[in-house]
PDB file of C-alpha atoms in Angstrom:
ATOM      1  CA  UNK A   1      -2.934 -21.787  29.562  1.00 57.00           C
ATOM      2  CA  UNK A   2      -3.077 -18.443  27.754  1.00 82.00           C
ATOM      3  CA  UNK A   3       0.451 -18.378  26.745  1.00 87.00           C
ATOM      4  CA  UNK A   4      -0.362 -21.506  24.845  1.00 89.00           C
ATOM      5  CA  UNK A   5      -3.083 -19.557  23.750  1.00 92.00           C
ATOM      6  CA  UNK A   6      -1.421 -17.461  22.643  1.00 92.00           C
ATOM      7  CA  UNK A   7       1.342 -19.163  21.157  1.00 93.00           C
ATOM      8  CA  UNK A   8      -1.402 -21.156  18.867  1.00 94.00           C
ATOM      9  CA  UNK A   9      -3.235 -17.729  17.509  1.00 94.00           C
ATOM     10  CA  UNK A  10      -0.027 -16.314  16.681  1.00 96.00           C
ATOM     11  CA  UNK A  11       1.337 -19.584  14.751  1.00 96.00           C
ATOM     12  CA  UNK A  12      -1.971 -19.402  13.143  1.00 96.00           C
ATOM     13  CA  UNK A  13      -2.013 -15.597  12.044  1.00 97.00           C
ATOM     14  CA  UNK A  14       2.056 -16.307  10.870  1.00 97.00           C
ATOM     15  CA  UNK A  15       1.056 -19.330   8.597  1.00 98.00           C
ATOM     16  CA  UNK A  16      -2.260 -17.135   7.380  1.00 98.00           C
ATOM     17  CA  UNK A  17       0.097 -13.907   6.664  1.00 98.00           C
ATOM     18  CA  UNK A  18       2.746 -16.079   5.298  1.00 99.00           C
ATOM     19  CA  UNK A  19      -0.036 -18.359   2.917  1.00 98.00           C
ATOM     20  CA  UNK A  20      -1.459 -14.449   1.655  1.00 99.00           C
ATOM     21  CA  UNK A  21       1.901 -12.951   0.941  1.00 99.00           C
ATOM     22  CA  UNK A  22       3.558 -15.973  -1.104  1.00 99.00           C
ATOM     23  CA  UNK A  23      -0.290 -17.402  -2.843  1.00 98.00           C
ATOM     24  CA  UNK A  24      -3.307 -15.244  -2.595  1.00 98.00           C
ATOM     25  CA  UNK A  25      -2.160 -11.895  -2.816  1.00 99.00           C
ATOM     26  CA  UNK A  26       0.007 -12.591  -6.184  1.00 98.00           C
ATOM     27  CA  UNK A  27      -2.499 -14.742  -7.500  1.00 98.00           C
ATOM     28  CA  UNK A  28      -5.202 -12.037  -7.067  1.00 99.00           C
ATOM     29  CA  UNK A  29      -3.753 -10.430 -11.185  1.00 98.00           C
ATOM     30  CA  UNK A  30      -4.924 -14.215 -12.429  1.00 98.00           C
ATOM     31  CA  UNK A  31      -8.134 -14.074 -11.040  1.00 98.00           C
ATOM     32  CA  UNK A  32     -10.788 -13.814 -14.321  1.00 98.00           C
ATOM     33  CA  UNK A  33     -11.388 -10.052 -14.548  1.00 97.00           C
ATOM     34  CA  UNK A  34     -15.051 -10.348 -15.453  1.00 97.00           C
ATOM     35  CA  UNK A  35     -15.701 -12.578 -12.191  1.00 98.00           C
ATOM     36  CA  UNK A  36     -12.652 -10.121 -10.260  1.00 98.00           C
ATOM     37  CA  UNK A  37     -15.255  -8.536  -8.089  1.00 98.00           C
ATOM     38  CA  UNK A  38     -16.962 -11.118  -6.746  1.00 98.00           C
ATOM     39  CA  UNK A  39     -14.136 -13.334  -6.665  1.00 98.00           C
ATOM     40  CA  UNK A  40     -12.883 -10.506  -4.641  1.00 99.00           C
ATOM     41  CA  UNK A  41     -15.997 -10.513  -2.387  1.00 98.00           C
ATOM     42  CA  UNK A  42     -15.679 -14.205  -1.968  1.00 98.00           C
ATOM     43  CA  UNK A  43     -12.310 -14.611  -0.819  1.00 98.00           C
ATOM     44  CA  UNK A  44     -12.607 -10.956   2.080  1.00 98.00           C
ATOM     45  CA  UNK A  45     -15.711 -12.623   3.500  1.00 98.00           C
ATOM     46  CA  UNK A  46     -14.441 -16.418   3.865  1.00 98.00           C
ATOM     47  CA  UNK A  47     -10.691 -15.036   5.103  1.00 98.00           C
ATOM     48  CA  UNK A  48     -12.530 -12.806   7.443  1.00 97.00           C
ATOM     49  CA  UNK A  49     -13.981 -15.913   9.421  1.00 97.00           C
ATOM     50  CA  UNK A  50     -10.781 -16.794   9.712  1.00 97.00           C
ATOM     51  CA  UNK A  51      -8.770 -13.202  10.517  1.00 96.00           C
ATOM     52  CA  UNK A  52     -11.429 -11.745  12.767  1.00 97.00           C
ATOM     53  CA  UNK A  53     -10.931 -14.775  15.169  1.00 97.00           C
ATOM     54  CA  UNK A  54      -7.325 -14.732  15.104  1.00 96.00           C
ATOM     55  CA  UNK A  55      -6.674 -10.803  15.591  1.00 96.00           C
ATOM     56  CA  UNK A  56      -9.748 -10.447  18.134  1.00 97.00           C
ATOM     57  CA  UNK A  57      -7.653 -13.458  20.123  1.00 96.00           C
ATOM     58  CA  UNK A  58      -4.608 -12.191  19.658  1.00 96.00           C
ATOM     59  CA  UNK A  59      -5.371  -8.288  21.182  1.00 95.00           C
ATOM     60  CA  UNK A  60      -7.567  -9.685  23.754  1.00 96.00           C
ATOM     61  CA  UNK A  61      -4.913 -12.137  25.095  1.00 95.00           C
ATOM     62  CA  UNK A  62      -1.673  -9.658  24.646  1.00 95.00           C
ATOM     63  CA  UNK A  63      -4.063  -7.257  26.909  1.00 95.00           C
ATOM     64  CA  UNK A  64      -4.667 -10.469  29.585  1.00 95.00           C
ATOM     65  CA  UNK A  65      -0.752 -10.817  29.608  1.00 92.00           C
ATOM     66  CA  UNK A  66       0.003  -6.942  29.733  1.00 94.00           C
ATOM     67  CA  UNK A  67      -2.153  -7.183  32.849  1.00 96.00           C
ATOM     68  CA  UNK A  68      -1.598 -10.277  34.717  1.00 94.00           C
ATOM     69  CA  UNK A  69       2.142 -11.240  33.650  1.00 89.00           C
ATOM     70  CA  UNK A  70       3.824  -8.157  32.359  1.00 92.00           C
ATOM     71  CA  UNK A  71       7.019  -8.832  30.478  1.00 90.00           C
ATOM     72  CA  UNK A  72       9.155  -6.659  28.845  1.00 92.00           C
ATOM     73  CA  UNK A  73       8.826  -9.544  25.081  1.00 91.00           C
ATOM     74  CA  UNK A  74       5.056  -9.608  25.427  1.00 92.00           C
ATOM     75  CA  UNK A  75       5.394  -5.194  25.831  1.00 96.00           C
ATOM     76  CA  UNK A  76       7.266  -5.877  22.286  1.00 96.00           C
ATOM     77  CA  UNK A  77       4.750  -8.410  20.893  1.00 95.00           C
ATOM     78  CA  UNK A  78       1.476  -6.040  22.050  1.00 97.00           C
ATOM     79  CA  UNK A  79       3.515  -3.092  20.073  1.00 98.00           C
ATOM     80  CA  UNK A  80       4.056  -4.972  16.958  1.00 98.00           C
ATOM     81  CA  UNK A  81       0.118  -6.429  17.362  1.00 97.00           C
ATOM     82  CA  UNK A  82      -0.854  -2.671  17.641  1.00 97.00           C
ATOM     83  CA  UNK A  83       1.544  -1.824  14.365  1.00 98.00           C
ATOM     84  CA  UNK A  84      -0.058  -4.692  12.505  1.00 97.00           C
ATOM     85  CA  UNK A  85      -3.727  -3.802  13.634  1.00 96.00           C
ATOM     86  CA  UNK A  86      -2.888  -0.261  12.333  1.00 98.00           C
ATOM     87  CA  UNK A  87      -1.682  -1.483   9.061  1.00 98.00           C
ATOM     88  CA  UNK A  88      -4.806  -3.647   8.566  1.00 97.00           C
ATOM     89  CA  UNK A  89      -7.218  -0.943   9.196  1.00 97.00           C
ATOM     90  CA  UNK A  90      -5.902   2.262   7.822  1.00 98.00           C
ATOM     91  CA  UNK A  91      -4.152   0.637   5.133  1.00 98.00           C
ATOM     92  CA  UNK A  92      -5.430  -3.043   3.829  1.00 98.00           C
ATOM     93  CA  UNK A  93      -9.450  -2.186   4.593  1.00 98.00           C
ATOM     94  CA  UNK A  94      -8.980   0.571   2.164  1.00 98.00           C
ATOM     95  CA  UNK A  95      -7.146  -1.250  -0.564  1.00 99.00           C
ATOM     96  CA  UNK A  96      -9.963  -4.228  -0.198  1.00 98.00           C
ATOM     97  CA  UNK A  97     -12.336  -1.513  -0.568  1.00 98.00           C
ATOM     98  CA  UNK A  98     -11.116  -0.392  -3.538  1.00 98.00           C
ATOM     99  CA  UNK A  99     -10.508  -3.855  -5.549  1.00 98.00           C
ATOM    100  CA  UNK A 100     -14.795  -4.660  -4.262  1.00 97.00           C
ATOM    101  CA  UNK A 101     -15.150  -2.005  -7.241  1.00 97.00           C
ATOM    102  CA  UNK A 102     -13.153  -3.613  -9.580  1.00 98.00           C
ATOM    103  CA  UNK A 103      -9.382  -4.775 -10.840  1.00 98.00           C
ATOM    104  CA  UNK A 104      -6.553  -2.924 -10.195  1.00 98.00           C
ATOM    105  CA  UNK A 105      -2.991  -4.139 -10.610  1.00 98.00           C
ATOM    106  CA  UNK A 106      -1.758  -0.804  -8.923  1.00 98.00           C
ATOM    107  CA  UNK A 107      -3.748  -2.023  -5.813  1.00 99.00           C
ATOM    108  CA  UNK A 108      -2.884  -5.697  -6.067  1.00 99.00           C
ATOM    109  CA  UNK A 109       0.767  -5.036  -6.556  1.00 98.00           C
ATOM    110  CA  UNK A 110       0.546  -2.061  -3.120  1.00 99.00           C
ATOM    111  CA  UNK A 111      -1.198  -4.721  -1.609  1.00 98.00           C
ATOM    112  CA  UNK A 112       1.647  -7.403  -2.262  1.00 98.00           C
ATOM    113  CA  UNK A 113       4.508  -5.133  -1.342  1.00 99.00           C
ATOM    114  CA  UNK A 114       3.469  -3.453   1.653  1.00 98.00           C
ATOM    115  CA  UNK A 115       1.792  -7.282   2.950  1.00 99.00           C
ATOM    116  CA  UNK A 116       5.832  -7.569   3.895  1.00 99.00           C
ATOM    117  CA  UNK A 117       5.175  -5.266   6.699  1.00 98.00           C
ATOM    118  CA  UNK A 118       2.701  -7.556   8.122  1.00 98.00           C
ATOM    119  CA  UNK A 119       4.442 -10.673   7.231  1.00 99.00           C
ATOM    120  CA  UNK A 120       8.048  -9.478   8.868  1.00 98.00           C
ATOM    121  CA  UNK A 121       5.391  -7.969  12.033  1.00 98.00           C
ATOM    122  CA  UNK A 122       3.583 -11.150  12.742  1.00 97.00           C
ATOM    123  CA  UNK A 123       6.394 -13.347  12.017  1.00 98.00           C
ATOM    124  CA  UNK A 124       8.241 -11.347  14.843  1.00 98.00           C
ATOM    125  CA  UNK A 125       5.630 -11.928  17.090  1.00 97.00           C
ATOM    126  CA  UNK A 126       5.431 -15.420  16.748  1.00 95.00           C
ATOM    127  CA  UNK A 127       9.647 -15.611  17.224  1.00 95.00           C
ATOM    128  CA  UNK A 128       8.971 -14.063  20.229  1.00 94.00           C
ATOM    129  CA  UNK A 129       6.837 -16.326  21.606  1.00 89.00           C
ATOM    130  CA  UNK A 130       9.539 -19.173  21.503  1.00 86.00           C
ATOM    131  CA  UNK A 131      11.629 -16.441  23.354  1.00 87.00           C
ATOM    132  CA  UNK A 132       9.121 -15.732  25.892  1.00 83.00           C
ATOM    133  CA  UNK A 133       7.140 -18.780  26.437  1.00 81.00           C
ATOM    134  CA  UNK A 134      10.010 -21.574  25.662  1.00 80.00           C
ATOM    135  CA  UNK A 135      13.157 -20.144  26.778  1.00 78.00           C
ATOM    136  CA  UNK A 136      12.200 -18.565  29.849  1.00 70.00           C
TER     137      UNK A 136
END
C-alpha cells in the first residue's frame, strides 16, 4: 500500500515540477508588473497547498520504506528527495522571498534555470519507482 503511495506522490510532484519548469516559472516575466507582487503572493500560497502535501508525503513515506523495506533504489530515491528538499529550502524559499518584494528578471530567470535541478531530481525519483515497485 505505501509503495503505491508512494508511487502516486511522486507522479504528482513530477507532473507539478514538470507544469512549473515548462509554464509558471517562464510565464512569471509576463505577469503585470504593477500587480507582480501580489500575483506573486497568490500563486506561493495556492502552490503551497499543493507542495507542502506532496513533499511532507513524500519524506515521510521514503523514511517508512528506509525502515520497514530497505532497498538499495528507495536509498537512491530518499538521497535525491533529501537533494531536492535542500534545493527548495536553501535555494527556492529565498528566491520567492525576494520576488514577494518585487520583479526581478535576474531572479525569475535563476529561478527557471536552476528549477532543472529539481525537474531532472524528481523526475529520477519517479523513474525509479517503475524500477523498484514494477520491475521487481
Amino acid at each position: 500500500m505505501s509503495d503505491c503511495l508512494l508511487v502516486c506522490l511522486n507522479g504528482g510532484l513530477v507532473v507539478l515540477i514538470w507544469l512549473v519548469q515548462l509554464i509558471i516559472y517562464p510565464a512569471m516575466v509576463h505577469w503585470p508588473l504593477p500587480s507582480f507582487c501580489a500575483i506573486h503572493r497568490w500563486y506561493t500560497s495556492r502552490i503551497s497547498l499543493l507542495v507542502i502535501p506532496l513533499m511532507s508525503g513524500q519524506a515521510l513515506l521514503v523514511g517508512y520504506g528506509l525502515v520497514t523495506n530497505f532497498s538499495a533504489l528507495l536509498l537512491v530515491q530518499a538521497s535525491l528527495v533529501a537533494i531536492a528538499w535542500g534545493l527548495t529550502f536553501f535555494l527556492f524559499v529565498p528566491l520567492h522571498a525576494r520576488l514577494s518584494r518585487g520583479y526581478d528578471i535576474a531572479v525569475i530567470r535563476r529561478l527557471v534555470a536552476a528549477n532543472w535541478f529539481r525537474t531532472i531530481l524528481w523526475s529520477a525519483v519517479s523513474g525509479l519507482d517503475i524500477a523498484r515497485v514494477y520491475l521487481a
